[in-house]
Amino acid sequence: GCYGSCRESRSTPLQVINILGNFVRIWSVYSLYSHLSSTGDSIVGFIFSCFVPASVIFLILQKPWKGRPLPNSQIVPTVVNGGVLALYFVLWAKGLLACRPLVALLAEYAGALLGVLSAALYGRKVNIWKKIGGLAAMLLAYYLLSNGWATRTNSPLYSFGSEPLEKATETTGMKEMVLPITAGILSALRRVLARRVSLKNQLKRRLHAITVASATCFLFPFAMWDTILGSTSDSIVKMQLPSWAYLSTVLFGMVLIFYVDNVAEESLHLVFSSPRHLVVSTGCIIILEILYKMDFSLPGLLLCSVILGFGILEATSLDRSKKRPLEA
């Protein structure tokens, strides 16, 4: 009894850190959305300018050159992972602009689709129908989101409140949903690659510093090309003045969230593509949708989240029981 209560009292502050960390990260997403939609900055240029200080912070904190020298078998996949990370951030930011924060944040859970894929590829036929059911539920949730069920303008569940809206939105459509869903799958792929290279927490952090530096290098030529051919000649000047959106994306959206996710995974056994993580995100999204006065339907969002959560639970059911001892 004492052991259980001690563990609970130890994990409570960690759960608070996890919720606060996710809240400020989601807040940074909303501020980034309002910044990009109002200024029209180049997405590639903006993401690159966020990666530069983030990679410097990670290199200073983790010092990957210190300690035991890293073998090529770890460095090569880590550098490749940098390319995946860079592509993920660009697609995710484009998806954010096309679909709004609520949809872009929920689309990050599309990584659970990898669970279905692995079951199909590696012949674990035990739970294949369960996983296909999970896949169907996730696709249904994304279909409803793309048809605006989480918005007040288009949700069939929103009947009360007839006051006019500041920011009414059109339905997103499945074509635009491809961007954030692809980004969600890439994000999960990056996590899987990082986990395959190293399970040791200290080493994982050292390697992540190399991944972020590698992502910065991958984006550099595209950012330069984008700046030279950029839509506005003063885009470089604009980038030099750090806005709240810029600072919060670097500090909360790139640096802090990595450590928060690490703590959640190591100490709370809370992986990203899990229904428990989705519950935390949905709570944060509801608060920020209200604060930012977005076009938002609470019943619609809750319905989509419940269907998505059920889909994730079914799609990752076998994987979680296999992974959990490893991650612990």
XYZ file of C-alpha atoms in Angstrom:
328
model
C 0.000 0.000 0.000
C 2.795 2.439 0.951
C 4.687 1.638 -2.271
C 1.609 2.431 -4.365
C 0.853 5.690 -2.518
C 4.538 6.758 -2.681
C 4.589 6.131 -6.401
C 1.356 8.098 -6.826
C 2.661 11.072 -4.802
C 5.858 11.018 -6.888
C 3.996 10.873 -10.202
C 1.494 13.666 -9.344
C 3.980 16.572 -9.858
C 5.163 14.850 -13.053
C 1.563 14.702 -14.308
C 1.174 18.427 -13.543
C 4.423 19.144 -15.468
C 3.126 17.029 -18.355
C -0.221 18.884 -18.515
C 1.425 22.348 -18.215
C 4.087 21.423 -20.793
C 1.428 20.298 -23.275
C -0.673 23.397 -22.558
C 2.142 25.873 -23.311
C 3.118 23.863 -26.402
C -0.490 23.990 -27.717
C -0.619 27.697 -26.815
C 2.482 28.204 -28.993
C 0.610 26.464 -31.868
C -2.303 28.919 -31.597
C 0.022 31.942 -31.483
C 1.956 30.535 -34.478
C -1.311 30.110 -36.405
C -2.466 33.673 -35.738
C 1.022 34.962 -36.674
C 1.305 33.014 -39.954
C -2.279 33.714 -41.029
C -1.903 37.472 -40.405
C 1.651 38.107 -41.682
C 1.923 35.695 -44.619
C 5.546 34.819 -43.710
C 7.293 32.065 -45.645
C 6.638 28.788 -43.774
C 9.981 27.170 -44.690
C 11.860 30.351 -43.723
C 10.001 30.674 -40.439
C 10.515 27.016 -39.441
C 14.210 27.233 -40.365
C 14.615 30.418 -38.279
C 13.053 28.507 -35.329
C 15.338 25.493 -35.822
C 18.545 27.582 -35.618
C 18.175 28.704 -31.952
C 16.517 25.370 -31.003
C 19.508 23.386 -32.308
C 21.927 25.730 -30.467
C 19.961 25.242 -27.200
C 19.945 21.423 -27.596
C 23.673 21.328 -28.446
C 24.531 23.470 -25.393
C 22.288 21.414 -23.068
C 23.201 17.940 -24.342
C 26.822 18.387 -25.576
C 26.694 15.323 -27.887
C 30.476 15.535 -28.463
C 31.158 14.817 -24.777
C 31.193 11.383 -23.176
C 31.520 8.123 -25.039
C 32.079 8.603 -28.810
C 28.978 7.734 -30.819
C 29.298 4.950 -33.421
C 28.254 5.496 -37.070
C 25.456 2.940 -36.590
C 23.808 5.540 -34.311
C 24.886 8.776 -36.018
C 23.712 7.890 -39.564
C 20.062 7.043 -38.662
C 20.041 10.070 -36.328
C 21.083 12.405 -39.171
C 18.457 10.799 -41.467
C 15.932 11.366 -38.678
C 16.814 15.072 -38.909
C 15.506 15.053 -42.488
C 12.270 13.397 -41.276
C 11.954 16.014 -38.502
C 12.467 18.911 -40.958
C 9.885 17.513 -43.400
C 7.442 16.881 -40.526
C 7.661 20.494 -39.282
C 7.188 22.018 -42.757
C 4.197 19.784 -43.619
C 2.732 20.311 -40.161
C 3.008 24.137 -40.424
C 1.437 24.090 -43.907
C -1.327 21.859 -42.539
C -1.783 24.206 -39.581
C -2.334 27.141 -41.934
C -4.700 25.155 -44.188
C -6.759 23.405 -41.478
C -6.635 25.547 -38.289
C -4.938 24.559 -34.982
C -7.692 22.240 -33.699
C -7.527 19.966 -36.760
C -3.719 20.148 -37.079
C -3.277 19.154 -33.400
C -5.690 16.213 -33.591
C -4.128 15.080 -36.888
C -0.824 14.559 -35.009
C -2.370 11.383 -33.571
C -2.495 9.898 -37.084
C 0.823 8.298 -36.129
C -1.241 5.525 -34.506
C -1.955 4.393 -38.091
C 1.591 2.977 -38.069
C 0.345 0.419 -35.535
C -2.175 -0.879 -38.076
C 0.479 -0.901 -40.799
C 2.987 -2.838 -38.686
C 0.314 -5.441 -37.836
C -0.529 -5.849 -41.523
C 3.140 -6.062 -42.602
C 4.538 -8.248 -39.837
C 1.710 -10.738 -39.975
C 0.363 -10.357 -36.432
C -3.049 -11.583 -37.492
C -4.279 -11.991 -33.883
C -5.806 -8.555 -33.541
C -5.910 -7.499 -37.192
C -9.702 -6.916 -37.213
C -9.441 -4.918 -34.000
C -6.797 -2.764 -35.674
C -8.846 -2.370 -38.861
C -11.781 -1.250 -36.654
C -9.444 1.256 -34.998
C -8.282 2.500 -38.395
C -11.913 2.934 -39.529
C -12.755 4.906 -36.343
C -9.717 7.193 -36.828
C -10.606 7.826 -40.484
C -14.204 8.587 -39.459
C -12.973 11.107 -36.847
C -10.752 12.825 -39.453
C -13.604 12.801 -41.985
C -15.924 14.521 -39.472
C -13.192 17.050 -38.605
C -12.615 17.798 -42.301
C -16.365 18.432 -42.676
C -16.250 21.015 -39.890
C -18.012 19.049 -37.121
C -15.775 20.751 -34.540
C -16.734 24.236 -35.796
C -19.799 26.214 -34.794
C -20.499 27.230 -38.381
C -20.751 23.693 -39.768
C -21.396 21.353 -36.830
C -24.816 19.642 -36.893
C -24.484 19.317 -33.087
C -24.336 23.072 -32.457
C -27.873 24.394 -32.192
C -27.630 26.983 -29.390
C -25.954 30.398 -29.533
C -26.922 32.477 -32.554
C -24.606 35.427 -31.989
C -22.376 36.245 -35.008
C -18.833 34.900 -35.081
C -15.622 36.866 -35.492
C -13.847 34.080 -37.364
C -16.282 31.831 -39.203
C -14.522 29.064 -41.125
C -15.179 27.101 -44.252
C -14.992 23.315 -44.125
C -11.474 22.002 -44.543
C -12.028 19.070 -46.883
C -10.094 15.797 -46.971
C -7.577 17.137 -49.528
C -6.215 19.694 -47.015
C -6.288 17.040 -44.265
C -3.602 15.055 -46.135
C -0.923 17.556 -45.007
C -1.398 17.341 -41.203
C -2.158 13.575 -41.317
C 1.063 12.926 -43.279
C 2.901 15.125 -40.751
C 1.404 13.065 -37.900
C 2.632 9.820 -39.490
C 6.117 11.337 -40.050
C 6.202 12.442 -36.404
C 5.454 8.876 -35.261
C 8.077 7.532 -37.679
C 10.656 9.915 -36.185
C 9.829 8.679 -32.664
C 10.104 5.028 -33.767
C 13.489 5.692 -35.430
C 14.791 7.511 -32.346
C 13.626 4.633 -30.138
C 15.217 2.028 -32.406
C 18.595 3.789 -32.296
C 18.661 4.080 -28.507
C 16.447 3.178 -25.573
C 18.752 4.801 -23.004
C 17.374 8.153 -21.935
C 20.712 9.994 -21.659
C 21.856 8.778 -25.071
C 18.447 9.573 -26.598
C 18.880 13.216 -25.507
C 22.393 13.451 -26.950
C 21.175 11.998 -30.243
C 18.187 14.365 -30.347
C 20.587 17.337 -30.326
C 22.215 15.852 -33.466
C 18.760 15.262 -35.023
C 17.716 18.921 -34.558
C 21.073 20.205 -35.864
C 20.686 17.869 -38.858
C 17.121 19.139 -39.483
C 18.475 22.722 -39.492
C 21.083 21.748 -42.107
C 18.460 19.973 -44.245
C 16.237 23.082 -44.237
C 19.043 25.604 -44.826
C 19.181 25.411 -48.684
C 15.367 25.459 -48.963
C 15.106 28.435 -46.606
C 17.754 30.339 -48.589
C 16.042 29.510 -51.874
C 12.699 30.554 -50.402
C 14.170 33.838 -49.156
C 15.772 34.666 -52.519
C 12.572 33.893 -54.453
C 10.378 34.853 -51.465
C 6.954 36.401 -51.821
C 8.098 39.531 -49.953
C 11.461 41.244 -50.212
C 11.386 42.273 -46.546
C 10.805 38.724 -45.214
C 14.377 38.603 -43.818
C 13.881 41.898 -41.995
C 10.592 40.632 -40.536
C 12.252 37.437 -39.317
C 14.916 39.317 -37.359
C 12.374 40.790 -34.962
C 11.369 37.971 -32.609
C 7.623 37.867 -32.042
C 5.826 35.972 -29.273
C 4.847 33.338 -31.882
C 8.521 32.869 -32.790
C 9.818 32.680 -29.201
C 7.026 30.357 -28.023
C 7.531 28.024 -31.024
C 11.253 27.720 -30.232
C 10.999 27.436 -26.438
C 7.713 25.541 -25.995
C 7.026 23.934 -29.384
C 10.533 22.569 -29.972
C 12.678 22.540 -26.811
C 10.434 22.171 -23.742
C 8.015 19.665 -25.313
C 10.894 17.251 -26.056
C 11.810 17.064 -22.349
C 8.145 16.958 -21.254
C 7.432 14.049 -23.655
C 10.589 12.295 -22.435
C 9.529 12.548 -18.789
C 5.979 11.401 -19.683
C 7.349 8.372 -21.534
C 10.007 7.375 -19.003
C 8.240 8.087 -15.701
C 4.507 8.070 -16.467
C 4.632 5.464 -19.300
C 2.537 7.876 -21.328
C 3.356 7.542 -25.044
C 2.304 10.226 -27.522
C -0.135 8.166 -29.623
C -2.300 7.098 -26.697
C -5.853 7.948 -25.599
C -4.531 9.375 -22.272
C -2.345 11.858 -24.169
C -5.306 12.768 -26.386
C -7.426 13.575 -23.295
C -4.783 16.095 -22.103
C -4.546 17.684 -25.572
C -8.329 17.926 -25.976
C -8.616 19.739 -22.625
C -5.906 22.236 -23.655
C -7.513 22.728 -27.108
C -10.923 23.525 -25.533
C -9.380 26.240 -23.295
C -7.408 27.834 -26.149
C -10.280 27.677 -28.673
C -12.332 29.695 -26.156
C -9.465 32.110 -25.338
C -8.691 32.763 -29.019
C -12.450 33.105 -29.825
C -12.192 30.514 -32.582
C -15.110 29.065 -34.563
C -15.603 26.132 -32.209
C -18.270 23.582 -31.266
C -17.670 21.802 -27.934
C -20.053 18.849 -28.600
C -18.524 18.414 -32.082
C -14.940 18.420 -30.751
C -15.805 15.987 -27.935
C -17.510 13.597 -30.369
C -14.520 13.671 -32.775
C -12.081 13.199 -29.848
C -14.014 10.228 -28.439
C -14.121 8.498 -31.857
C -10.423 9.275 -32.418
C -9.512 8.049 -28.916
C -11.399 4.796 -29.485
C -9.618 4.387 -32.840
C -6.179 4.963 -31.252
C -6.986 2.496 -28.442
C -7.951 -0.233 -30.916
C -5.176 0.545 -33.440
C -2.392 0.438 -30.828
C -3.826 -2.180 -28.438
C -1.249 -4.893 -29.206
C 1.647 -2.461 -29.584
C 1.146 -0.917 -26.167
C 1.283 -4.224 -24.310
C 4.447 -5.138 -26.237
C 6.117 -1.726 -25.877
C 5.389 -0.849 -22.286
C 7.980 -3.117 -20.578
C 10.604 -1.889 -23.062
C 9.890 1.768 -22.406
C 9.682 1.268 -18.677
